[in-house]
Tab-separated table of C-alpha atoms in Angstrom:
chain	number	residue	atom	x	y	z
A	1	UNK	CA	8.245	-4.876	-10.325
A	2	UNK	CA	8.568	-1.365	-11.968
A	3	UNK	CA	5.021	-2.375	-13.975
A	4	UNK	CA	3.082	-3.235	-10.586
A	5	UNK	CA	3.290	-0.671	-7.914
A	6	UNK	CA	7.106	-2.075	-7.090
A	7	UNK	CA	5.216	-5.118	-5.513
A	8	UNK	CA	7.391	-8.168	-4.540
A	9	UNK	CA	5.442	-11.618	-3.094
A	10	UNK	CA	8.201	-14.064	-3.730
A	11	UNK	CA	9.824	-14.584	0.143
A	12	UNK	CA	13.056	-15.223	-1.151
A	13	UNK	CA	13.366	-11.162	-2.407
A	14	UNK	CA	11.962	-9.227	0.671
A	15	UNK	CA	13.922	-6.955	2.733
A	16	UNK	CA	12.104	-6.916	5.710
A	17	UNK	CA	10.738	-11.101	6.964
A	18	UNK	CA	9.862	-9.618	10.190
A	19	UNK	CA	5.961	-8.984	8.896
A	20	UNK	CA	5.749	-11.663	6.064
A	21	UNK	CA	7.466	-14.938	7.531
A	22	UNK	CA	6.175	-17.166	9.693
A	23	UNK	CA	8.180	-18.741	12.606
A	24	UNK	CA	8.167	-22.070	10.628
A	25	UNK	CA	9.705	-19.623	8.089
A	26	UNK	CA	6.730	-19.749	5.332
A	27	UNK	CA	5.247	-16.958	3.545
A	28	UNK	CA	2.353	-15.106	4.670
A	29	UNK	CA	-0.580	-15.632	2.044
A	30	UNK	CA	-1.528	-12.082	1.801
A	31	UNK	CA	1.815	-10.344	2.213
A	32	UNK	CA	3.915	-8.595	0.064
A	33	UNK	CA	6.663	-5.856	-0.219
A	34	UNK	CA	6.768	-2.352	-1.962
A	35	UNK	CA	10.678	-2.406	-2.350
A	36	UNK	CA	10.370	0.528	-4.239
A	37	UNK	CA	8.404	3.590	-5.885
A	38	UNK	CA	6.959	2.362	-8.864
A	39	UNK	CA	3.860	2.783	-12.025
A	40	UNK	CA	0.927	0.415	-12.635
A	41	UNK	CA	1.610	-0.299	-16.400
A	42	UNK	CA	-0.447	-3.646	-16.757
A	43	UNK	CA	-3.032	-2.663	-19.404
A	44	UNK	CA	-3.166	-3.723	-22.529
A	45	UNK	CA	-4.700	-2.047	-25.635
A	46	UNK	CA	-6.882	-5.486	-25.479
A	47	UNK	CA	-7.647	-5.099	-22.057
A	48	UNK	CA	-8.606	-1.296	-22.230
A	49	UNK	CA	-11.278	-2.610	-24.544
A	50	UNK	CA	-12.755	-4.978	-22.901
A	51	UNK	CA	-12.808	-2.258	-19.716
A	52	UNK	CA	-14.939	-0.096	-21.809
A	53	UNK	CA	-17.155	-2.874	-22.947
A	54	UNK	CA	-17.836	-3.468	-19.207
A	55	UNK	CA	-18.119	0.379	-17.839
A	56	UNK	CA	-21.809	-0.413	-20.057
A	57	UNK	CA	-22.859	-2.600	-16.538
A	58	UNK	CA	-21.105	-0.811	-14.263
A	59	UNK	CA	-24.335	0.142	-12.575
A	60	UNK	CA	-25.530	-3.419	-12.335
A	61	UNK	CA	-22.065	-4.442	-10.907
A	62	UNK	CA	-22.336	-2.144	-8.303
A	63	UNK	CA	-26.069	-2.642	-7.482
A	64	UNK	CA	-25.168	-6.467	-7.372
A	65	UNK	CA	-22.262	-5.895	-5.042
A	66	UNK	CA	-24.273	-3.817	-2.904
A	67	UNK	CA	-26.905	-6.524	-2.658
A	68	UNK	CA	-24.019	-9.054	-1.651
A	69	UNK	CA	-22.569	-6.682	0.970
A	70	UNK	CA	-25.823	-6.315	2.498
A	71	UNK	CA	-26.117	-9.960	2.085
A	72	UNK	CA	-22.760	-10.514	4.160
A	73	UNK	CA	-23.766	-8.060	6.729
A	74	UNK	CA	-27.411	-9.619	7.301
A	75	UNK	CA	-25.467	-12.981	7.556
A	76	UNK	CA	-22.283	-11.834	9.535
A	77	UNK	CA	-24.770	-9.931	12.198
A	78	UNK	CA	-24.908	-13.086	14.753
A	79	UNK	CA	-21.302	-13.796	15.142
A	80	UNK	CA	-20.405	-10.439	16.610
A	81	UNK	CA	-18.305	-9.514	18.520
A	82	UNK	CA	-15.415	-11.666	16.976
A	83	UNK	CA	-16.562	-11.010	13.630
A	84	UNK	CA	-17.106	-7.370	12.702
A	85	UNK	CA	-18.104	-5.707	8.890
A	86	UNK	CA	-16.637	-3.023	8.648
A	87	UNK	CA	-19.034	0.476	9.425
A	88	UNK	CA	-20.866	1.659	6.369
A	89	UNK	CA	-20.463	5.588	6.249
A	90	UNK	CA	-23.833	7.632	5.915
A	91	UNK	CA	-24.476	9.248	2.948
A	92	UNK	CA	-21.381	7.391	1.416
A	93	UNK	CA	-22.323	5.088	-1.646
A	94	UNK	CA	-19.554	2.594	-1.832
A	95	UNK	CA	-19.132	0.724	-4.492
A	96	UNK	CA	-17.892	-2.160	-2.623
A	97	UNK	CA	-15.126	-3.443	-4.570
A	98	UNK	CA	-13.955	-4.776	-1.310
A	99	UNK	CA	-15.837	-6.868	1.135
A	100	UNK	CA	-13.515	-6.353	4.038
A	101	UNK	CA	-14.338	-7.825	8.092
A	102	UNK	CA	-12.406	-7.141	11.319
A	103	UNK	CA	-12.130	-10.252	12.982
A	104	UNK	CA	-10.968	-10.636	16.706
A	105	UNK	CA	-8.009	-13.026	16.406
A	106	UNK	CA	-6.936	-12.772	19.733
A	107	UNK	CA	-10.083	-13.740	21.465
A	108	UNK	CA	-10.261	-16.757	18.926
A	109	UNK	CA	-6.891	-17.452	20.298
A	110	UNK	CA	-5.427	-18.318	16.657
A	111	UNK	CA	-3.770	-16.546	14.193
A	112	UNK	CA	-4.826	-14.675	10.812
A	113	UNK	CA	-2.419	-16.969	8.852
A	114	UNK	CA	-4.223	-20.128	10.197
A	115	UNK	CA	-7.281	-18.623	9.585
A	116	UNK	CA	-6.950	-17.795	5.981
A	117	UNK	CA	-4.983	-21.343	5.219
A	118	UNK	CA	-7.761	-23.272	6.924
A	119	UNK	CA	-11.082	-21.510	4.885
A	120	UNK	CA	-8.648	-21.504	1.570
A	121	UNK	CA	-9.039	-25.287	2.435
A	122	UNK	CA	-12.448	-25.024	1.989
A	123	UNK	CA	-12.553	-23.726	-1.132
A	124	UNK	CA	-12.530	-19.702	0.290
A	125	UNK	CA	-10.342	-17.366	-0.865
A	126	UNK	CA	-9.665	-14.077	1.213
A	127	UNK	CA	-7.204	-11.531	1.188
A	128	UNK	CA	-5.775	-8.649	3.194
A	129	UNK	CA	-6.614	-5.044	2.127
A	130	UNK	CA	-4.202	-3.303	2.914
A	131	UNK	CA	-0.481	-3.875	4.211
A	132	UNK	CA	0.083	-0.316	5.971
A	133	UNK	CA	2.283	1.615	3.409
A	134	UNK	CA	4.775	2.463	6.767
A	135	UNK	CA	6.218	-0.876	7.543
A	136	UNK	CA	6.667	-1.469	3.726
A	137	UNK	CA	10.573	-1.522	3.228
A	138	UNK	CA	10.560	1.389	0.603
A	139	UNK	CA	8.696	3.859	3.358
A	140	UNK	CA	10.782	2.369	6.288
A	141	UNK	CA	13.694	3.903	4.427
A	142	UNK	CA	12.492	6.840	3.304
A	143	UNK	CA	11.559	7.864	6.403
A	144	UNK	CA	14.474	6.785	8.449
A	145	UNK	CA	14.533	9.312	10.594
A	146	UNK	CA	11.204	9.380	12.162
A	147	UNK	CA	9.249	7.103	14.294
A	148	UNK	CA	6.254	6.209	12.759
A	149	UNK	CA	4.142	4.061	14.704
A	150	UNK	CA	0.664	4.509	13.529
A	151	UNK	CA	-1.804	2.281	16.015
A	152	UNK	CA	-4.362	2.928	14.573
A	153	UNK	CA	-3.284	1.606	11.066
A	154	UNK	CA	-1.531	-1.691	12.878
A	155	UNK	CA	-4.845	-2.291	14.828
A	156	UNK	CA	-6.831	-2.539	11.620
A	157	UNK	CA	-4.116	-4.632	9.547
A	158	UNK	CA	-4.414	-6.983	12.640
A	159	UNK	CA	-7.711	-7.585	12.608
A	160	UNK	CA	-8.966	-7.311	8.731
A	161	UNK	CA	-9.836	-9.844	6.234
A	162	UNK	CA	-11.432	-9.500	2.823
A	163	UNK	CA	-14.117	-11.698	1.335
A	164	UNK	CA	-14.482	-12.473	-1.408
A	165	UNK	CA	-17.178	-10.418	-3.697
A	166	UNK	CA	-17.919	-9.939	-7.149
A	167	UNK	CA	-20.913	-9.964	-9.381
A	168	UNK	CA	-21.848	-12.794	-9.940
A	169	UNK	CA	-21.522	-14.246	-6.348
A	170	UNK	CA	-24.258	-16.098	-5.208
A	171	UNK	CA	-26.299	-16.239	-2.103
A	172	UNK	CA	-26.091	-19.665	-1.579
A	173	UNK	CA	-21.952	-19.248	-2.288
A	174	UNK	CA	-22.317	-16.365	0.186
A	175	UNK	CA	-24.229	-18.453	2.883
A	176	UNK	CA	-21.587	-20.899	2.673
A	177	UNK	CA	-18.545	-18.688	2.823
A	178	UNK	CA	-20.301	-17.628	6.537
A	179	UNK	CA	-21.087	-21.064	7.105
A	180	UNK	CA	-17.230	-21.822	6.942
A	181	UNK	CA	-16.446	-18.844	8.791
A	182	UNK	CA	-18.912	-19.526	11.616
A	183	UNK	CA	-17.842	-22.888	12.023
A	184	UNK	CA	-14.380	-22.146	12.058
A	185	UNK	CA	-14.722	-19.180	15.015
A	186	UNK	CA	-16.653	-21.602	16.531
A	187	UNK	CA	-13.767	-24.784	17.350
């Protein structure tokens, strides 16, 4: 734990099940615990290497992950309102290392969880970016004595669901990872 941010996933460790269990008592697929402050020591000598190697098509990553986002967007567009990209910011130039969507779960009338187990049958891979730092066990005691509710931070974890994106994604991979989406939104 002390080498990745204090991260725990395994259910059986957590402090706090009341945001990462199920009421059939499973896991949540995306969540984990920061049990306590820690470092990110996960880099090798090896792997520093091969970072540098890649920092030479940096710009091509990011112009390709651009292209996908816009891609997503373009694709996404038609099954709003339930399904929501997140704003672009003008004048910001995101690298998108993230392709995150708000989706409207409770006009679905189904659950993140099920939503995320039933496209990773498919074959699609998503993920939750982030877990709000203030109902993370480590913060929850730190700050005992306060009442943090932030709404604004629960509405988003609610609601958002990252796609997957990376280089060398392909449109048609794309088109089907909407496709999936679409059709389940669409029971």
């Amino acid at each position: 734990r002390y080498r990745s941010h204090g991260i725990v996933r395994d259910k059986n460790f957590f402090i706090d099940n009341s945001h990462g269990i199920d009421e059939k008592g499973e896991k949540k697929p995306w969540y984990y615990e920061i049990s306590e402050i820690s470092l990110n020591f996960r880099a090798s000598e090896i792997n520093c290497a091969l970072g540098l190697s890649q920092l030479l098509k940096l710009e091509k990553f990011i112009n390709r992950r651009k292209e996908i986002a816009n891609y997503y967007e373009k694709l996404l567009r038609p099954l709003s309102p339930i399904i929501k990209p997140i704003k672009k910011v003008k004048d910001c130039n995101s690298s998108w290392h993230l392709y995150p969507i708000l989706i409207d779960f409770e006009s679905l009338g189904f659950n993140k969880e099920k939503f995320m187990k039933q496209l990773s049958k498919s074959g699609i891979n998503t993920q939750v970016h982030y877990i709000p730092l203030h109902i993370q066990p480590y913060w929850k005691d730190y700050y005992l004595d306060l009442d943090l509710n932030f709404e604004g931070a629960n509405a988003y974890y609610h609601k958002c669901l990252s796609l997957p994106i990376y280089p060398s994604l392909v449109n048609e991979d794309i088109e089907r990872i909407v496709e999936e989406i679409s059709k389940k939104i669409n029971k």
